[in-house]
Short mmCIF file of C-alpha atoms in Angstrom, two decimals:
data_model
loop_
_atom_site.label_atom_id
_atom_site.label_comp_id
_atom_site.label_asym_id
_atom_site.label_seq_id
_atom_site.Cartn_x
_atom_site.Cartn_y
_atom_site.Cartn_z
CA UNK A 3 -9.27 21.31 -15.81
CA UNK A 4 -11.64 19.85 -18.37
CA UNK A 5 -11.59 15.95 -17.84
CA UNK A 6 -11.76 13.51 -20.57
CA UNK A 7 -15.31 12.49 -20.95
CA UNK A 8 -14.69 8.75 -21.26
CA UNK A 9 -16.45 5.44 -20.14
CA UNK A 10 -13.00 3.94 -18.78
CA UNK A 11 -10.79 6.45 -16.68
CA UNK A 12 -7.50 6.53 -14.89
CA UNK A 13 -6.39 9.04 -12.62
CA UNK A 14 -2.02 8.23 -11.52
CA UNK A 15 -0.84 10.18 -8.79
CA UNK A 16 3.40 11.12 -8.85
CA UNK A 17 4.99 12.33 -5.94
CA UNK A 18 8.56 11.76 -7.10
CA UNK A 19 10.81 11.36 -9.97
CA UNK A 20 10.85 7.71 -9.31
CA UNK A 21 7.01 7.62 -9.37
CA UNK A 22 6.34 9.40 -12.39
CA UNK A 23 8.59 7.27 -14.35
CA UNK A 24 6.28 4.56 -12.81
CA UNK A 25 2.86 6.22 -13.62
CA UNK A 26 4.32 6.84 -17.49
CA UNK A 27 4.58 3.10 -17.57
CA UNK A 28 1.08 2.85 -16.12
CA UNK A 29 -0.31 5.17 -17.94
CA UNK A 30 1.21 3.59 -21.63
CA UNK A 31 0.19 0.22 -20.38
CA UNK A 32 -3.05 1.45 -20.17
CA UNK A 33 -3.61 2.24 -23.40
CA UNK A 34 -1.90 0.03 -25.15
CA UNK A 35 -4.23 -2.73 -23.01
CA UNK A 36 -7.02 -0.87 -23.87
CA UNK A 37 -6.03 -0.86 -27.84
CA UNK A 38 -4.81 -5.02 -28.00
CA UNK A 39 -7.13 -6.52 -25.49
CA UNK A 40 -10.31 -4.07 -26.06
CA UNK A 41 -9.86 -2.84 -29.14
CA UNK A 42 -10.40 0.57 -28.17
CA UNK A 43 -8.51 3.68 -29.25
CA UNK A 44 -7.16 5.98 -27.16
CA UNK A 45 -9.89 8.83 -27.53
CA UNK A 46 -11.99 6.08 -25.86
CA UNK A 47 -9.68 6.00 -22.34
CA UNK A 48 -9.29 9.11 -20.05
CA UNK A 49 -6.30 9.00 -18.16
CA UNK A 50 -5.06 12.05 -16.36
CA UNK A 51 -1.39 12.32 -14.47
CA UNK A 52 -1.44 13.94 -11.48
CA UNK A 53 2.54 15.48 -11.09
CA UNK A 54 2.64 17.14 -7.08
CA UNK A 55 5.45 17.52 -4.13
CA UNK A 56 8.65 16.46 -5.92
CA UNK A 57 7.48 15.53 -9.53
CA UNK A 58 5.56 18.69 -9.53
CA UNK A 59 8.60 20.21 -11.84
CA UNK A 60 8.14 17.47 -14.87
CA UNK A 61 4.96 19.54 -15.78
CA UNK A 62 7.36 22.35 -16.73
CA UNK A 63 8.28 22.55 -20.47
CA UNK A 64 11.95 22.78 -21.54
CA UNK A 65 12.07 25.96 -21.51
CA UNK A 66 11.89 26.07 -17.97
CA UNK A 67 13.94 23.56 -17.25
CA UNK A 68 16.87 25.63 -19.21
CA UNK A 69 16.09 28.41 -17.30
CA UNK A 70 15.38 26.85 -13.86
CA UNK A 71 16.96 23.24 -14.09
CA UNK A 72 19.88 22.99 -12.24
CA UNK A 73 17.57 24.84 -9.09
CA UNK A 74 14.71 22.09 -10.00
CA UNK A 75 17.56 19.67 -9.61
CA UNK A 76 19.27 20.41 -6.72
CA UNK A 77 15.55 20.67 -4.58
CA UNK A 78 15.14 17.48 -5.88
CA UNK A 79 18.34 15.94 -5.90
CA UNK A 80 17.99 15.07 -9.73
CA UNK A 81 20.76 14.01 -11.61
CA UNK A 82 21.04 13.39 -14.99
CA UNK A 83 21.76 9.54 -15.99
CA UNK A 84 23.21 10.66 -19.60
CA UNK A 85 25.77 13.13 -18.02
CA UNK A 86 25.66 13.41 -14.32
CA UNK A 87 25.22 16.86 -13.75
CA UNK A 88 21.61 18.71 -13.59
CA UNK A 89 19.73 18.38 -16.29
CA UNK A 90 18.97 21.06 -18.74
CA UNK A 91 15.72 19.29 -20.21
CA UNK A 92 12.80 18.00 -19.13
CA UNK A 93 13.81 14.07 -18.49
CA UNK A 94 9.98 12.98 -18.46
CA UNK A 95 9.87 13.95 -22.08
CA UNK A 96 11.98 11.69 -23.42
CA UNK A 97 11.85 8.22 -24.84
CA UNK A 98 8.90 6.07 -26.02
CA UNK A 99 6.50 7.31 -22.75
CA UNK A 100 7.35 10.44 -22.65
CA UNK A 101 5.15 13.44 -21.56
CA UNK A 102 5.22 14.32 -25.38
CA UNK A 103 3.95 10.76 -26.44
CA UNK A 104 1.34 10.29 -23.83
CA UNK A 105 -0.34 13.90 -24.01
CA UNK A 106 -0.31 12.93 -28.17
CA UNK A 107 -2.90 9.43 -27.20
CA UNK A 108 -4.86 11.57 -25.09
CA UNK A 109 -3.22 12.49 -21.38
CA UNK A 110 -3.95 14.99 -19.58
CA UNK A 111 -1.26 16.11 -16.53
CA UNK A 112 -2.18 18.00 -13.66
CA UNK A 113 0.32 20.07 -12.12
CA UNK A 114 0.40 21.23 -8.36
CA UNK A 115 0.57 24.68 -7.74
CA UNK A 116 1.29 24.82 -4.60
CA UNK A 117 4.65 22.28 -5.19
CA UNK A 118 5.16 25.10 -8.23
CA UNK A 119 5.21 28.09 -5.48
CA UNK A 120 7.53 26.25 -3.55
CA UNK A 121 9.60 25.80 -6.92
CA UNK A 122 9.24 29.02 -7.89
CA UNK A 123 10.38 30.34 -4.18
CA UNK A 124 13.67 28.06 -4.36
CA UNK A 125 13.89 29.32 -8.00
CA UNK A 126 13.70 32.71 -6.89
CA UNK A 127 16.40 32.37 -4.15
CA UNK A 128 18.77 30.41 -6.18
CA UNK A 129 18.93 33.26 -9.77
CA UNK A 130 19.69 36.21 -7.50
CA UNK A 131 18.09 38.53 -9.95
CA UNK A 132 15.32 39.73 -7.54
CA UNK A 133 12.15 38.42 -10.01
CA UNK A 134 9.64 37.59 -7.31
CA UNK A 135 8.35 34.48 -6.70
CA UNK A 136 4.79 35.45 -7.79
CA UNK A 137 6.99 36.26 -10.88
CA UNK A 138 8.32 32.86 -11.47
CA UNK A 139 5.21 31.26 -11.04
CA UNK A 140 3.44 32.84 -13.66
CA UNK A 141 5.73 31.76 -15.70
CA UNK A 142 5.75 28.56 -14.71
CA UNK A 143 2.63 28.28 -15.43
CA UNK A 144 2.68 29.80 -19.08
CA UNK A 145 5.23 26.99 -19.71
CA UNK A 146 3.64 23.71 -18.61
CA UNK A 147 3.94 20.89 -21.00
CA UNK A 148 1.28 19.84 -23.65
CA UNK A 149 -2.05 19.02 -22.12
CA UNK A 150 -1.08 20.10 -18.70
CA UNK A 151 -2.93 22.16 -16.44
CA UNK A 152 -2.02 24.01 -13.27
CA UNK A 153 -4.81 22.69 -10.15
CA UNK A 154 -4.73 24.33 -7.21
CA UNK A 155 -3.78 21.63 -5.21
CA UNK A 156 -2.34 18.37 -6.62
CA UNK A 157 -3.98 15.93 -3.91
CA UNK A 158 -7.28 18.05 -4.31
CA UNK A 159 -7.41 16.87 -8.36
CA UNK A 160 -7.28 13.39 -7.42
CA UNK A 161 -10.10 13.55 -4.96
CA UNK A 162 -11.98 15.75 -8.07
CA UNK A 163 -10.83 12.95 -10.67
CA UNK A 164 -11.81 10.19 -8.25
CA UNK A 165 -15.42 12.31 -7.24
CA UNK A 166 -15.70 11.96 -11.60
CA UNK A 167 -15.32 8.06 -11.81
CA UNK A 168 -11.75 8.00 -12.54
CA UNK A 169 -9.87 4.74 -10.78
CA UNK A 170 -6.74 4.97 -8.85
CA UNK A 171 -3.22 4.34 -9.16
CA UNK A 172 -0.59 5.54 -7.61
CA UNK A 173 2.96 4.69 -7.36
CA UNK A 174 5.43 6.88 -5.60
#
């Protein structure tokens, strides 16, 4: 993964639904600090979300999450406020902070792929179609949202981002 190549940087490690709604709070309030207290624009912040274990599946476009959802769901134990059943779209890409929104000022999401294996193995046993799990993470990985990048290891790219000069934040 290419990191942003910026004097102020901001790596935000997810490990959960829970905590990547956090971190996409974070991660808006950081700009939007940056823009009314600084005056700088976003180009002139890096800020990189890591998504691993359980929040590993938000890096996954829509696509995937038609396809895969209700398996993504039921790992996770995701249900969908709106309707109550598994969700069919990717939840972090909705509202003001969504993936969408952030990626568009300048994000950059890393996505574990090791936590995608394990996704892809549950995804796998739960279609009964016999694709392979190598299979499933291919695709997976063709079908990450905007300015996301498969790392091997999501733990391992916030040691990397922190080795860079990106600060920590972390919330769950």
């Amino acid at each position: 993964m290419d990191l942003p190549a910026t004097a102020h940087r901001m790596v935000f490690d997810a490990v959960s639904s829970e905590g990547l709604e956090d971190v996409r709070h974070y991660a808006s309030n950081v700009f939007t600090a940056n823009r009314t207290g600084y005056g700088l624009e976003s180009r002139d912040v890096g800020i990189i979300l890591i998504m691993r274990h359980n929040a590993t599946p938000y890096g996954y476009n829509d696509a995937m999450w038609a396809k895969y959802g209700s398996v993504f769901a039921e790992a996770m134990k995701l249900v969908d406020p709106k309707t109550q059943k598994a969700p069919s779209t990717n939840l972090a890409n909705t509202g003001f902070e969504s993936l969408d929104s952030l990626s568009a000022q300048g994000a950059h999401f890393a996505v574990c792929a090791m936590a995608t294996r394990r996704f892809a193995g549950i995804a796998t046993r739960g279609t009964g179609n016999g694709i392979t799990t190598d299979a499933v993470v291919e695709e997976l990985g063709k079908n990450l949202v905007r300015n996301a990048h498969l790392t091997p290891a999501g733990i391992v790219a916030v040691g990397r981002a922190q080795e860079r000069g990106y600060a920590f934040g972390y919330a769950g």
